[in-house]
Structures are given as C-alpha cells and as structure tokens.
Amino acid sequence: MSLGQSVPSRRALLAAAALLPLAGRPVEAAAATVPKRAQHHYDRAAALAGDDPVLRALVKALAPDLTMPEPKPLGPLRVFDDVAVLGTTFVQATALFTAGGIVLVDAMGSPEDADKIIVPGLRAVGADPAQIKYVVVAHGHADHFGGAQFLADRYGARVMMSRRDWNLIAAERPANAPERDLEIADGQKLTVGGTTIVFHHTPGHTPGTVSSIFPVHWKGRRHTAMFWGGTNPPAATADKRTTLASVLGFAATMRRAGVEVELTNHGGVDDGLTRIERLRAGTTGAANPFVIGRARTQRFMKVMEVMMRGRIAQDEETSAARGRPTPACC
C-alpha cells in the first residue's frame, strides 16, 4: 500500500476518536443548552477570534458537544525548511531536522502507523528515518505514543515523556506503550546538532502533557515556534482548571521567548490542515501561514484561555443545577 493510500488501524482510530473531537456544531448552535455564564465566555472567545481562520478553528475545537470527523490520509510535507508534518487528518507526527539528526514529536497510534506513514513519509520529504535520535511524546495518549517503540527498536531512537505520563501509561498499560526511557523535566533543554528545544510541562489534557519552544527556518530565515502538546479539554473540572493554569503560564513563556509560529499535533484544531494544503499547493507565495506573528500567537492562547473558562463555567453550572457542587480545585 502506498503512503497516499495508508489508512490508520481500526484500533488506532477507535482510540483516537475517544480523545479529541475536532468538528461539529458551532458554539452558537448549542447556545440553547449552554448556561448563560458559560455562553458569555464562548461568545467572548468568538469575538476575539473574529474572522481569523486559525482562531475560529480553535473556538470550534474547544466547544462542547462536538463530534469527531473521519480521519483521512495526509500527504507528508515540509512546512518549514527544517520541519515536516506526517500523519493523517486526525493526528500528526512532527519531525524537526537538525545537523545531528531528527527529533520526532509524537509517533501516531500504532507500530503500523510508524511503519506505513512515518517512515515512508520521512523518506518522501528527503530525510532518512534512521536519523531519528529522539521520539518526544507530547502526552500519554495512544494516538501519540503508539509508534514510538517501533522506532526505538528499528533505529535506536530514545523515547522521551514526562514522568507523570510515563506513570500514566504504566498504570493503564495500554497497547503499544513504549518501554520506559527518558523523562522530560519542566524547563529541560534538549540540544541536537546545534538546535535547542525547550520543554515545558503544561498539564491538564493529561497529567504530564509537555509543550515546547524551538527555532525553525523558512527560506533560510529563523523563527521561534511553539508546539502545544494537548488541546482537548479533559473531563474533570479540576483538570480543566489545571489546563487553564497551563495555558496562562505557557502564554507568558511564549511572550518572553518571542514566539511567532504556532504548531500542534492535531491540525484540525487550528486550521493547520488547511494551511498545510495551501503550502502544498504553493498558494502562499513567500509567506508561511504557520508564521502568524507574536500578537496572533498570544491571541491564540487568549482564545484558548477564554474557551477553557467557559468549559469550567459550564461544568460548575451544570453541577449546581443537579445539586452536586463542583470541587474547588485539584
């Protein structure tokens, strides 16, 4: 089967469908069933987003009562001189190319995904998969770590994850979990071939979700990128509050670092899939649609903050209506 025809395994799709609903009714359509205080936050987020397609997609992705789209194949593409995106329309692995080898952020949902999508995808963009030095797992859900052990076994790559998410998969013992390897500390720097990635703990989506900041290049010009590790709001209200704190903290870190590029591992949440196809079609000219500037990256985080406040308010008001108070915090 060719790369363009590769289809994720049934197990990977079923696991993925439970993790991140990306599309469905717009916030306004659900307004009749959303408590007023929550709806106020959703409306504010929509106003902040305006007509910005990246921010509008984020509002939709973080809204309640959404449904999962059907995953489809996604052709591999270098979205920067030194960054490629590989995967499906549901979930992507991101390869960062350095002079010392490849750092792969996430490994999709299964060994089959790694073998049939990631490996040939790297070759298709002119890279050697044997140069994978590290597989960074942004968070401990199956659609992000499933191919990691395959790549470790075949190429000797080291697998990195936060301690909390290593503990998470050790407790849950999911299929295709990688063997415990390197732990990512908050604020840790990984330098490969002169390229330094800085990792930041942003818990909430999982207990040990990790987001990162690193340099990228477009037509030879250097930019500073962020990679947000986990977007879908967790079920528990306390975990949503943890997510909110992570959003606020990482936004401040991004501001200090001068981040101007926004990346994530689910291209449906941020109009990333559309931006990839625009790059592929060559309709962006000299511009790169992932370079959105410092102001827009901060607005991206603000929209996420406001939507999370809405989700927390909705939990609180729903619990109050049922006569069950929501716990104060984690």
XYZ file of C-alpha atoms in Angstrom:
330
model
C 0.000 0.000 0.000
C 1.433 3.413 -0.945
C 1.752 6.239 1.566
C -1.110 8.144 -0.008
C -3.363 5.131 0.480
C -2.301 4.312 4.045
C -5.195 4.045 6.455
C -4.742 4.006 10.253
C -5.563 0.765 12.041
C -9.065 0.264 13.411
C -7.637 0.152 16.942
C -5.843 3.476 16.421
C -8.958 5.142 15.063
C -11.171 3.893 17.882
C -8.653 5.064 20.447
C -8.249 8.405 18.739
C -11.972 9.019 18.458
C -12.244 9.000 22.237
C -9.538 11.587 22.695
C -10.130 14.687 20.600
C -13.425 15.711 18.975
C -12.472 18.207 16.320
C -15.602 19.215 14.475
C -19.333 19.524 14.952
C -21.941 22.098 15.835
C -20.669 25.647 16.169
C -20.882 27.167 19.630
C -23.873 29.294 18.662
C -25.948 26.269 17.632
C -25.579 24.766 21.080
C -26.383 28.034 22.877
C -29.846 26.934 23.938
C -28.378 24.184 26.103
C -25.356 26.111 27.384
C -25.670 28.001 30.706
C -25.543 31.775 30.344
C -22.242 32.350 32.151
C -20.514 29.725 30.030
C -22.067 31.120 26.862
C -20.692 34.544 27.793
C -17.170 33.114 27.644
C -17.849 31.302 24.378
C -19.204 34.485 22.822
C -16.190 36.423 24.043
C -13.836 33.844 22.527
C -15.696 34.062 19.209
C -15.366 37.842 19.298
C -11.640 37.557 19.989
C -11.306 35.169 17.065
C -13.143 37.464 14.667
C -12.590 36.328 11.092
C -9.162 34.778 11.802
C -9.435 31.187 10.470
C -6.814 29.870 12.906
C -8.627 31.272 15.928
C -12.095 30.394 14.628
C -10.977 26.781 14.252
C -9.702 26.820 17.843
C -13.034 28.117 19.160
C -14.835 25.318 17.338
C -12.389 22.666 18.554
C -12.783 23.687 22.204
C -16.563 23.989 22.128
C -18.751 21.413 23.922
C -20.824 18.727 22.209
C -18.620 18.280 19.159
C -18.217 15.172 17.026
C -15.144 13.501 15.597
C -14.510 13.745 11.834
C -13.467 10.702 9.843
C -9.642 10.525 9.625
C -8.190 10.566 6.118
C -4.657 10.171 4.733
C -2.453 13.276 4.819
C 0.493 13.528 2.456
C 3.813 14.334 4.157
C 5.089 17.879 3.746
C 7.907 20.110 4.904
C 6.075 23.029 6.465
C 9.416 24.720 7.208
C 12.901 24.171 5.840
C 13.625 22.003 8.867
C 10.157 20.782 9.937
C 7.907 18.161 8.330
C 4.402 17.039 9.222
C 3.465 13.362 8.735
C 0.236 11.581 9.592
C -3.491 11.662 8.938
C -6.068 14.410 9.098
C -6.749 13.341 12.681
C -3.278 13.218 14.232
C 0.195 14.161 13.071
C 3.812 13.494 13.961
C 6.176 16.444 13.565
C 9.798 15.937 12.513
C 12.406 18.555 13.404
C 15.540 18.177 11.289
C 18.871 19.162 12.841
C 22.511 18.771 11.876
C 22.728 15.985 14.447
C 19.642 14.002 13.447
C 15.867 14.050 13.675
C 13.758 14.873 16.714
C 10.276 13.441 16.169
C 7.460 14.910 18.242
C 4.818 12.184 18.637
C 4.640 8.829 16.877
C 0.955 8.352 15.991
C -1.178 5.442 17.173
C 0.494 2.122 16.377
C 3.587 0.363 15.023
C 1.699 0.115 11.732
C 1.330 3.906 11.649
C 5.057 4.308 12.230
C 5.945 1.734 9.573
C 3.418 2.744 6.903
C 3.149 6.514 7.464
C 6.048 7.993 9.447
C 8.945 6.048 7.893
C 7.949 6.463 4.229
C 6.783 9.992 4.974
C 10.265 10.974 6.136
C 11.760 9.467 3.005
C 9.239 11.341 0.870
C 10.444 14.684 2.268
C 14.091 13.769 1.696
C 15.003 12.576 5.179
C 16.475 9.296 6.420
C 14.333 7.719 9.173
C 17.482 6.038 10.517
C 18.469 9.553 11.685
C 15.658 9.678 14.261
C 17.514 10.289 17.515
C 14.627 11.110 19.832
C 10.888 10.497 19.877
C 9.278 13.121 22.117
C 5.812 12.056 23.273
C 3.847 15.227 23.949
C 1.330 13.394 26.116
C 0.467 9.866 27.141
C -2.451 9.063 24.865
C -2.280 6.148 22.457
C -2.530 8.234 19.291
C 0.745 9.951 20.223
C 2.935 7.138 21.565
C 1.739 4.096 19.586
C 4.604 4.038 17.084
C 7.369 5.104 19.478
C 8.644 1.658 20.456
C 8.719 0.552 16.811
C 11.014 3.489 16.003
C 13.126 2.843 19.087
C 13.568 -0.818 18.173
C 14.309 -0.203 14.500
C 16.505 2.892 14.698
C 17.719 3.083 18.282
C 15.772 6.272 18.982
C 15.363 7.323 22.605
C 11.785 7.886 23.761
C 11.050 10.922 25.931
C 7.950 11.637 28.018
C 7.204 13.432 31.267
C 7.389 11.389 34.463
C 3.671 11.824 35.131
C 2.717 10.442 31.745
C 5.205 7.564 31.994
C 3.376 6.795 35.237
C 0.027 7.208 33.485
C 0.756 4.583 30.851
C 2.383 2.321 33.437
C -0.876 2.381 35.396
C -3.174 1.994 32.394
C -0.960 -0.477 30.470
C -2.342 0.417 27.017
C -1.460 -1.476 23.862
C 1.740 -0.376 22.089
C 3.022 1.577 25.088
C 6.768 2.248 24.781
C 9.235 0.898 27.308
C 10.047 3.484 29.944
C 13.019 5.553 28.835
C 13.938 9.242 29.256
C 11.935 11.607 31.461
C 11.245 15.204 30.422
C 11.685 17.727 33.223
C 9.931 21.084 33.249
C 12.205 23.644 31.593
C 14.545 20.963 30.245
C 16.626 21.758 27.164
C 17.469 19.196 24.503
C 20.219 20.202 22.069
C 20.766 18.148 18.922
C 23.093 19.316 16.178
C 23.089 22.876 17.472
C 19.278 23.084 17.673
C 17.850 23.522 21.170
C 14.309 22.533 22.128
C 12.978 23.770 25.475
C 10.297 21.625 27.092
C 7.611 22.978 29.409
C 5.137 20.969 31.466
C 1.591 22.033 30.540
C -0.590 19.525 32.413
C -4.344 19.275 32.039
C -5.017 17.312 28.876
C -3.059 14.593 30.671
C -1.199 14.873 33.985
C 2.130 15.251 32.186
C 1.419 16.998 28.888
C 4.519 18.714 27.514
C 4.675 21.709 25.182
C 7.847 23.028 23.608
C 9.594 26.034 22.075
C 12.276 25.731 19.389
C 13.746 27.522 16.356
C 12.532 26.830 12.819
C 13.610 28.239 9.463
C 11.600 29.309 6.428
C 13.522 30.141 3.262
C 16.592 30.471 5.460
C 15.077 32.923 7.936
C 14.922 31.928 11.586
C 11.648 32.000 13.529
C 10.685 30.897 17.043
C 7.991 28.224 17.212
C 5.816 26.796 19.920
C 4.282 23.337 19.886
C 1.182 22.939 22.077
C 1.081 19.398 23.416
C -2.591 18.678 24.135
C -5.689 20.696 23.265
C -8.921 18.838 24.064
C -10.345 19.820 27.474
C -10.196 16.951 29.985
C -13.391 15.596 31.508
C -12.827 16.542 35.157
C -13.399 20.154 36.165
C -10.268 20.156 38.332
C -8.237 19.051 35.311
C -9.780 21.847 33.244
C -8.568 24.279 35.884
C -5.126 22.743 35.630
C -5.288 23.216 31.854
C -6.270 26.864 32.321
C -3.249 27.428 34.564
C -1.028 25.770 31.950
C -2.427 27.988 29.200
C -1.755 31.126 31.229
C 1.748 30.030 32.192
C 2.772 28.925 28.707
C 1.406 32.124 27.148
C 3.742 34.103 29.405
C 6.649 31.835 28.463
C 5.841 32.304 24.780
C 5.775 36.069 25.211
C 9.230 36.071 26.795
C 10.601 33.801 24.057
C 9.169 35.904 21.234
C 7.153 33.042 19.745
C 5.720 33.795 16.306
C 4.961 30.292 14.972
C 2.090 28.097 16.220
C 2.164 24.310 15.793
C 0.242 21.446 17.330
C -0.302 17.697 16.867
C -3.947 17.826 15.748
C -4.171 20.028 12.664
C -7.947 20.118 12.833
C -7.923 22.313 15.930
C -6.069 25.280 14.466
C -6.776 25.312 10.726
C -3.434 23.556 10.359
C -4.729 21.118 7.758
C -5.854 23.965 5.522
C -2.535 25.735 5.983
C -0.658 22.554 5.053
C -2.618 22.211 1.843
C -2.057 25.861 0.966
C 1.676 25.327 1.332
C 1.476 22.152 -0.719
C -0.413 23.954 -3.487
C 2.056 26.844 -3.473
C -0.649 29.457 -2.994
C 1.030 31.255 -0.077
C 3.779 32.910 -2.091
C 6.842 33.685 0.001
C 4.788 33.711 3.192
C 4.425 30.765 5.543
C 0.909 30.523 7.051
C 2.286 28.977 10.252
C 4.259 32.159 10.938
C 1.376 34.060 12.474
C 3.350 36.624 14.462
C 3.726 37.362 18.147
C 0.399 39.127 18.548
C -1.597 36.289 16.957
C 0.185 33.584 18.934
C -0.759 35.463 22.096
C -4.339 35.841 20.863
C -4.345 32.091 20.136
C -3.541 31.416 23.789
C -6.097 34.025 24.926
C -8.842 32.325 22.916
C -7.856 29.015 24.493
C -7.953 30.631 27.931
C -11.412 32.102 27.442
C -12.837 28.887 25.986
C -11.441 26.952 28.950
C -13.090 29.402 31.339
C -16.337 28.701 29.504
C -15.938 24.960 29.835
C -15.239 25.315 33.560
C -18.270 27.585 33.994
C -20.433 25.096 32.137
C -19.272 22.291 34.441
C -19.970 24.399 37.514
C -23.417 25.495 36.413
C -24.405 22.004 35.308
C -23.293 20.577 38.652
C -25.150 23.283 40.550
C -28.330 22.586 38.582
C -28.047 18.922 39.557
C -27.386 19.793 43.189
C -23.816 18.488 43.101
C -21.200 21.162 43.857
C -18.085 21.108 41.690
C -14.835 20.553 43.655
C -12.982 23.827 44.239
C -9.729 22.755 42.676
C -7.203 19.979 42.162
